[in-house]
CSV table of C-alpha atoms in Angstrom, one decimal:
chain,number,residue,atom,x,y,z
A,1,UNK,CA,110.3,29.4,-161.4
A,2,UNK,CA,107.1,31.2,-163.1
A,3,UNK,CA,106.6,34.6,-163.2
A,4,UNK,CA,103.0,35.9,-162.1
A,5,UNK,CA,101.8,38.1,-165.3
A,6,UNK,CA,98.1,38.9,-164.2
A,7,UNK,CA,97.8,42.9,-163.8
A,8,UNK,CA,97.7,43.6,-160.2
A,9,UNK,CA,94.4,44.7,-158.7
A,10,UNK,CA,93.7,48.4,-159.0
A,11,UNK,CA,94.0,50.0,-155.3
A,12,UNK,CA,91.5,52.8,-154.7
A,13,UNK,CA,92.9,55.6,-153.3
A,14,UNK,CA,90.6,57.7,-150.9
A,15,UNK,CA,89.6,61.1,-152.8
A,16,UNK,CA,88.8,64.0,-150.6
A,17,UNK,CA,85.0,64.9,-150.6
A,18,UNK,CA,84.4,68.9,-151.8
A,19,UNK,CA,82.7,70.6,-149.3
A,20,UNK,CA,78.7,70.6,-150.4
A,21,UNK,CA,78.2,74.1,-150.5
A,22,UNK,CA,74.5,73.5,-151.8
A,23,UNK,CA,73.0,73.4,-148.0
A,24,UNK,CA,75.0,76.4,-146.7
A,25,UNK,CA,73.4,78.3,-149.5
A,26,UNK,CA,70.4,77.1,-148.8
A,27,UNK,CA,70.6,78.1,-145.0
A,28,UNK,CA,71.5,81.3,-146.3
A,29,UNK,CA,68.5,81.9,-148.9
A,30,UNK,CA,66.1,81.2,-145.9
A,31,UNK,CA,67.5,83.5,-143.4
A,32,UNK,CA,67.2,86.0,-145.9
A,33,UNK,CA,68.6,89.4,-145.4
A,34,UNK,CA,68.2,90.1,-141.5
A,35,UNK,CA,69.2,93.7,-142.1
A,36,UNK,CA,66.5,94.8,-144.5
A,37,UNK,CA,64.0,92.4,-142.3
A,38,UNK,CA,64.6,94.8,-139.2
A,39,UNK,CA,64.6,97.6,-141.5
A,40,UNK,CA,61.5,96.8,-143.1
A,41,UNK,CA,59.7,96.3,-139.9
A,42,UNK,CA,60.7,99.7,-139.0
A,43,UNK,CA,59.5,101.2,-141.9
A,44,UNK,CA,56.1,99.7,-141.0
A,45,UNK,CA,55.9,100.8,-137.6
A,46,UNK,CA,57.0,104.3,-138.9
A,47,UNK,CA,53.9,103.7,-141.1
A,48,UNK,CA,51.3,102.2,-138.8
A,49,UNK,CA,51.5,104.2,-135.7
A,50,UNK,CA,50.5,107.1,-137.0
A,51,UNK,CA,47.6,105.5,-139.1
A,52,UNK,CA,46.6,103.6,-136.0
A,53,UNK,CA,46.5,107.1,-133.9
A,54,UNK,CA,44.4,109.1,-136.9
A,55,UNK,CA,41.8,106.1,-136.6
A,56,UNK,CA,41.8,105.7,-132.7
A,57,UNK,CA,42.0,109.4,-132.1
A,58,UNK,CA,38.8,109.8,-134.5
A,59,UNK,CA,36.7,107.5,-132.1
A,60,UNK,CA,37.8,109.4,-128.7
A,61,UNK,CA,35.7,112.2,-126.8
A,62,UNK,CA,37.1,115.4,-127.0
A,63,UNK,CA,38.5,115.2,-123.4
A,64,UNK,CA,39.6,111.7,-123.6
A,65,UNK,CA,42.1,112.6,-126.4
A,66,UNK,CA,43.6,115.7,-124.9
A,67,UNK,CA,43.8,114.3,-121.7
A,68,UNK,CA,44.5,110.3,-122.5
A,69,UNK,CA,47.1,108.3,-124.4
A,70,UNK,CA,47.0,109.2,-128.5
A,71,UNK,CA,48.4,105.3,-128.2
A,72,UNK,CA,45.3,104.0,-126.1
A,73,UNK,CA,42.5,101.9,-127.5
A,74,UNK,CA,39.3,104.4,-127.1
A,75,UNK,CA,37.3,102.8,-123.6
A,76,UNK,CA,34.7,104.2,-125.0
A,77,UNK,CA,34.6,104.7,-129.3
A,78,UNK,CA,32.1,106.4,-130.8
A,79,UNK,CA,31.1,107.6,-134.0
A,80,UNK,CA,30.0,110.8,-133.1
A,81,UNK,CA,32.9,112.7,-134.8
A,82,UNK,CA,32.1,111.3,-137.8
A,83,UNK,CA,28.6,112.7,-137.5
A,84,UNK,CA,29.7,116.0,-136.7
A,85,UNK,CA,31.8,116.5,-139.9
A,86,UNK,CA,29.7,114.2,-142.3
A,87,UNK,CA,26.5,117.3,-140.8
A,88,UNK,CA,29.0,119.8,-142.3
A,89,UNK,CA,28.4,119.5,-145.5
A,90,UNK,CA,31.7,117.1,-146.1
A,91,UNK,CA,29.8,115.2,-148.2
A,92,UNK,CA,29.3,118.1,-150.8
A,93,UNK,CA,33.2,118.3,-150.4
A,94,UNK,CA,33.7,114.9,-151.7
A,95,UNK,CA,31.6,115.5,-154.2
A,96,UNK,CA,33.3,118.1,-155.8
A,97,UNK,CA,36.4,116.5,-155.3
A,98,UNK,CA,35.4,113.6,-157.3
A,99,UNK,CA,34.5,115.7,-160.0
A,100,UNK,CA,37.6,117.7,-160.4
A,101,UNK,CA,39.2,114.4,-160.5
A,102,UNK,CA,37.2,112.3,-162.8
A,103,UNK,CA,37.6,115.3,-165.5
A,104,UNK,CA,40.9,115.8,-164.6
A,105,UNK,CA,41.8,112.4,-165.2
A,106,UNK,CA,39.9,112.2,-168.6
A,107,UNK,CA,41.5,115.4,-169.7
A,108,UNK,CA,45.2,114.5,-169.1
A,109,UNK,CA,44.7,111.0,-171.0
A,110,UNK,CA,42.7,112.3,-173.6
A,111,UNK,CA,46.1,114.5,-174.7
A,112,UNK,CA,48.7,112.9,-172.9
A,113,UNK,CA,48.5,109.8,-175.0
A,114,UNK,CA,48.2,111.0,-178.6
A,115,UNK,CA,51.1,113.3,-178.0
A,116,UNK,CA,53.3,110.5,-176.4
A,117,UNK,CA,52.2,107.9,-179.5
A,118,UNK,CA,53.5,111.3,-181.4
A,119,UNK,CA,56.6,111.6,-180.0
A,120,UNK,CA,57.7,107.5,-180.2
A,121,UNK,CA,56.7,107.3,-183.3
A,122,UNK,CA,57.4,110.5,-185.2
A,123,UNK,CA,60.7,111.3,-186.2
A,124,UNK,CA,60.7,114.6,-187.2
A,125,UNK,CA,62.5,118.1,-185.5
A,126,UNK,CA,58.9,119.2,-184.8
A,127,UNK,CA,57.7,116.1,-182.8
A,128,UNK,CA,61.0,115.9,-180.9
A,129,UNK,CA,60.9,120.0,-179.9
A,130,UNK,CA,57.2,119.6,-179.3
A,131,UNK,CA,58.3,116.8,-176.9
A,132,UNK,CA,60.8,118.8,-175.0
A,133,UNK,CA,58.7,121.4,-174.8
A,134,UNK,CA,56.2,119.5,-172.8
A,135,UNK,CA,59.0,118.1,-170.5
A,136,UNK,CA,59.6,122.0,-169.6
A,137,UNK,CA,56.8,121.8,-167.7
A,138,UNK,CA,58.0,119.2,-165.2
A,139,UNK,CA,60.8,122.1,-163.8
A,140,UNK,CA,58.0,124.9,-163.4
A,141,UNK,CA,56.2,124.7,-160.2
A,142,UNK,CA,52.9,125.5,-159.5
A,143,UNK,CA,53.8,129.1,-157.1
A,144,UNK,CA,55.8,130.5,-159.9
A,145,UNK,CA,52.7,131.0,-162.6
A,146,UNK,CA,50.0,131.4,-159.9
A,147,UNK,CA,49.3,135.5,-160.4
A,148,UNK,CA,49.0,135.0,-164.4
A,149,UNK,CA,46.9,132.1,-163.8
A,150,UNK,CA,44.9,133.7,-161.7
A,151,UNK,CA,44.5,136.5,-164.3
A,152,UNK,CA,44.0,134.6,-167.2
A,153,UNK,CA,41.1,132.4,-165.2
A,154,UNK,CA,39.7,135.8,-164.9
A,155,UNK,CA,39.8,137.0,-168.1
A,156,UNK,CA,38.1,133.5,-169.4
A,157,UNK,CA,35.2,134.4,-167.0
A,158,UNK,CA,36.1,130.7,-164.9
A,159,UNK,CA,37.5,132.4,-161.9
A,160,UNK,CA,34.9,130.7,-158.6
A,161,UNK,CA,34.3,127.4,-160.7
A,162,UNK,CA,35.3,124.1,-161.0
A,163,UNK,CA,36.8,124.3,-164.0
A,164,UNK,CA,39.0,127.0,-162.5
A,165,UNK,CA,40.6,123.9,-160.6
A,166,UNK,CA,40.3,121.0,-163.3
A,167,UNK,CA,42.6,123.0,-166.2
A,168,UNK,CA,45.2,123.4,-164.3
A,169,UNK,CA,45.6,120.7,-162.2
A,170,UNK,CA,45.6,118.7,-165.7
A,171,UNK,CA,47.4,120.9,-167.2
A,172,UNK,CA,50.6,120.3,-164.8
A,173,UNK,CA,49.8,116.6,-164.4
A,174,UNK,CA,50.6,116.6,-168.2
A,175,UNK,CA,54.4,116.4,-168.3
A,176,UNK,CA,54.6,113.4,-166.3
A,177,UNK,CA,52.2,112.0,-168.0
A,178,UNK,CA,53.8,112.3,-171.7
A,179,UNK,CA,57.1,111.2,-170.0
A,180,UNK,CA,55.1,107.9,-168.8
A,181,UNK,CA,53.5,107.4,-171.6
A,182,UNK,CA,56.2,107.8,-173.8
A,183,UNK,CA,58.6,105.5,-171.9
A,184,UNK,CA,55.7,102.6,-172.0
A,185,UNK,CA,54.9,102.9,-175.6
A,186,UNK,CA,58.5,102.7,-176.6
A,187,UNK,CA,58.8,99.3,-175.0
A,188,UNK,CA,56.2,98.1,-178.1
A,189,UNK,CA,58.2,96.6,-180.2
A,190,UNK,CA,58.8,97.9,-184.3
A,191,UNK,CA,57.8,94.8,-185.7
A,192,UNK,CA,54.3,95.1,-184.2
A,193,UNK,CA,53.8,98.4,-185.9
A,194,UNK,CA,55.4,97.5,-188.9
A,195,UNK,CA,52.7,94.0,-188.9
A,196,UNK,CA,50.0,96.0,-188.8
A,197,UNK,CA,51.4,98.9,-191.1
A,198,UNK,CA,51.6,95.9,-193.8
A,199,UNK,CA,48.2,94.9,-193.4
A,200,UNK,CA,47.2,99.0,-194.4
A,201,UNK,CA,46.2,99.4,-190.6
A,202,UNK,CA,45.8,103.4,-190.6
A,203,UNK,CA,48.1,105.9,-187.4
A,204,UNK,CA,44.8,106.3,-185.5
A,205,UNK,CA,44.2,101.8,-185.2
A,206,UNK,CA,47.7,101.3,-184.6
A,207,UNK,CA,47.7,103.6,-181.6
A,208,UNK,CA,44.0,102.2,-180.3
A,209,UNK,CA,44.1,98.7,-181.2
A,210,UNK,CA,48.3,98.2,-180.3
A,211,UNK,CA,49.9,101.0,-178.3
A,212,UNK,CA,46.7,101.5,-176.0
A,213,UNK,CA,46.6,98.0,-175.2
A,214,UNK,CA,49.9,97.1,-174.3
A,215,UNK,CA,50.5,100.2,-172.3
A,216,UNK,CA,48.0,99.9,-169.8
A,217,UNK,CA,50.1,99.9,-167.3
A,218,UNK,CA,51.7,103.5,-168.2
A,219,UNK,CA,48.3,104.8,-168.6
A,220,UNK,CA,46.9,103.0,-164.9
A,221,UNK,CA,50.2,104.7,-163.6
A,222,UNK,CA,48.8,108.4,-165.6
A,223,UNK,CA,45.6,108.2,-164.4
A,224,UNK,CA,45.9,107.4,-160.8
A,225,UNK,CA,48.9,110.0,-160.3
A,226,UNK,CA,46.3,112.5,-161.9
A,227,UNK,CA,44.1,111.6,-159.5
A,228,UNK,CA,46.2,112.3,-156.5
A,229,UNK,CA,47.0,115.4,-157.7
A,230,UNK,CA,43.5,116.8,-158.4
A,231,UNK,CA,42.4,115.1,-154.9
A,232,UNK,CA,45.6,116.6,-152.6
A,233,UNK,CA,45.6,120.1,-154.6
A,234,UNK,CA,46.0,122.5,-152.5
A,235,UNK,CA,46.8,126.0,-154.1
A,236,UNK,CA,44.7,126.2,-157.1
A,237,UNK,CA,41.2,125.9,-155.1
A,238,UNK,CA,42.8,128.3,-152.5
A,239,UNK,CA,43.6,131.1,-155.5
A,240,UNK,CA,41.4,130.3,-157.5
A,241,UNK,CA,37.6,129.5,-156.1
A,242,UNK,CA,36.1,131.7,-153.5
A,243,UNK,CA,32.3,130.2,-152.5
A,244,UNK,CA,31.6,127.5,-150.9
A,245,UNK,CA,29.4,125.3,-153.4
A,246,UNK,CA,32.9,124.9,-155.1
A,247,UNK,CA,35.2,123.9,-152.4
A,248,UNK,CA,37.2,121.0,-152.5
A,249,UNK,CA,38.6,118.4,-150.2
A,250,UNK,CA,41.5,120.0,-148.9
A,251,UNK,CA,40.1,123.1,-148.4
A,252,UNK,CA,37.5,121.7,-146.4
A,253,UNK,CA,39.7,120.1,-144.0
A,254,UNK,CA,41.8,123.9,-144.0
A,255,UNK,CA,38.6,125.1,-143.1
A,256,UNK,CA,37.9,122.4,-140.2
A,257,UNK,CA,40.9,122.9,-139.0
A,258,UNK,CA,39.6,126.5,-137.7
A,259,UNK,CA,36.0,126.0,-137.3
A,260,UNK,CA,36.6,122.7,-135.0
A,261,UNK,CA,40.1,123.7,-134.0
A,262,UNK,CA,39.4,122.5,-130.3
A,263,UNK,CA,37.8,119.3,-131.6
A,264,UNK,CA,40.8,117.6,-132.8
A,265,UNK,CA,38.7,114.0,-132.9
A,266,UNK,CA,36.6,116.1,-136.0
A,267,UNK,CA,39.2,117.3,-137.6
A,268,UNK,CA,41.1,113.5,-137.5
A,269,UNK,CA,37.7,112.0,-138.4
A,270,UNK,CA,37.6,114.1,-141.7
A,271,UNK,CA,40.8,113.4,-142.4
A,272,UNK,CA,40.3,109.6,-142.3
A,273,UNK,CA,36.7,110.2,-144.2
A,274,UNK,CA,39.0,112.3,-146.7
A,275,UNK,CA,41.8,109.7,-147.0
A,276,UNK,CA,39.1,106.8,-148.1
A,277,UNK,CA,38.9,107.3,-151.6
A,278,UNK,CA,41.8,107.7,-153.0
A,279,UNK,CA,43.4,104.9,-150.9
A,280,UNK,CA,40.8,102.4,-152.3
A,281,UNK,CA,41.8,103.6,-155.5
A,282,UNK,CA,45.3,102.5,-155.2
A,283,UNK,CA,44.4,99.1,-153.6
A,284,UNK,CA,42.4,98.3,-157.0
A,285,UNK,CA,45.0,99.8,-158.7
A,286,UNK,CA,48.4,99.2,-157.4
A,287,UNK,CA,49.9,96.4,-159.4
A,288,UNK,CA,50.1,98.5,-162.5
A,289,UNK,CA,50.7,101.1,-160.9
A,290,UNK,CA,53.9,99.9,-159.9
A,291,UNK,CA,54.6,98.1,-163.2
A,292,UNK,CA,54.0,102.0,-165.0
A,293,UNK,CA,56.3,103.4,-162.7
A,294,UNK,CA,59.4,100.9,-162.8
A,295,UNK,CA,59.3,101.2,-166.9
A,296,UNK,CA,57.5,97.7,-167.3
A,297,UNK,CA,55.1,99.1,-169.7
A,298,UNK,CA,53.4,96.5,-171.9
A,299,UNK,CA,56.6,93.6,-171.4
């Protein structure tokens, strides 16, 4: 009797499949977030509505927006409110606008970012209090200084001009602005100074030819929130300026609102004609804008 010594066939056992969790993620990834999805369209309702009124109200006759829907579509738009307010001298208004915020603008970078390249790359007691001595000026308002303002406008004989508007509107734009600044230039990295430090580059080309560059998103972010501040100030033309050959924006549309208080498709035309500006402004600007503001700086 032989004995069978070939090794016996291998039997394959049946091994459980894992669970493919690949598609189930997937699923998940393109439904998204349905929460913020509802929320975010109800954030631009919130938004739009209003826009969508200012616009449609500004094309309405007087009686069809006090007596109509504000939610309508004008039966009949017209552009005669626009008319009316541009014959009002709004265009002088925009003018001077422009101008307090052009200089305004140049002013605050002009200082701002020396004294933030300062302050990053200066280590000394002096640099650091001169530092925390322009962040001071982030926790004063505006209201609290207004009657020595107002007499030390005076006494420099700038009381009823422009420039009684551009100083300090620059002036308390500046402590954000060194805090931008300062945060976007620290993201430059040492070795990049110290590069051009070896090749005998001099404080004044490092800042212009390295810091300045790479932090053009900080200083986008400076200039534009500048500009909304010299273009939505309110108080300092109100104190400070008394003719009207240097009124501003907003206190042009204050003044509106009593001269064509009954002609509330006026008053929303000049605010639309108001709003214009600025928000083209942030459309051209708006990516680094946002980069400036969540610390991206020159990364």
């Amino acid at each position: 009797m032989s004995i069978d010594t070939r090794p016996a066939a291998p039997q394959h056992r049946a091994t459980p499949t894992a669970p493919r969790r690949g598609g189930a993620a997937r699923r998940r990834r393109s439904l998204g977030n349905p929460v913020a999805g509802i929320g975010s369209l109800v954030w631009l309702l919130i938004v739009l509505v209003p826009l969508y009124t200012l616009v449609s109200a500004s094309l309405m006759r007087q009686d069809e927006a006090l007596n109509g829907d504000p939610l309508a579509i004008p039966t009949d738009p017209t552009f005669e409110n626009y008319r009316t307010v541009l014959d009002s001298g709004f265009l002088s208004l925009i003018g001077n606008t422009a101008i307090v915020a052009v200089v305004t603008v140049v002013i605050v970078l002009v200082l701002s970012v020396p004294v933030a390249y300062v302050a990053v790359r200066t280590r000394s007691r002096l640099s650091s209090l001169a530092f925390r001595t322009f962040l001071l000026g982030v926790a004063i308002p505006a209201q609290a200084v207004i009657v020595p303002l107002y007499l030390m406008i005076g006494k420099m004989g700038l009381y009823d001009t422009l420039w009684a508007i551009i100083l300090p509107t620059a002036a308390f734009a500046m402590p954000v602005a060194v805090l931008v600044l300062s945060g976007t230039m620290r993201d430059v990295s040492e070795e990049m100074y110290e590069a051009m430090a070896l090749d005998g580059a001099s404080p004044f080309r490092m800042l212009w030819q390295l810091a300045v560059p790479l932090s053009k998103a900080g200083i986008s972010t400076v200039a534009i929130f500048s500009a909304l501040q010299a273009w939505n100030g309110f108080l300092f033309p109100l104190i400070l300026t008394q003719s009207e050959e240097q009124r501003v924006l907003t206190l042009g549309l204050f003044n509106f609102m009593s001269q064509f208080g009954v002609n509330i498709p006026a008053v929303l035309a000049a605010i639309v004609l108001s709003v214009i500006p600025i928000f083209a402004v942030y459309l051209v600007a708006r990516r680094a804008l946002i980069n400036g503001l969540m610390g991206v700086g020159g990364k």
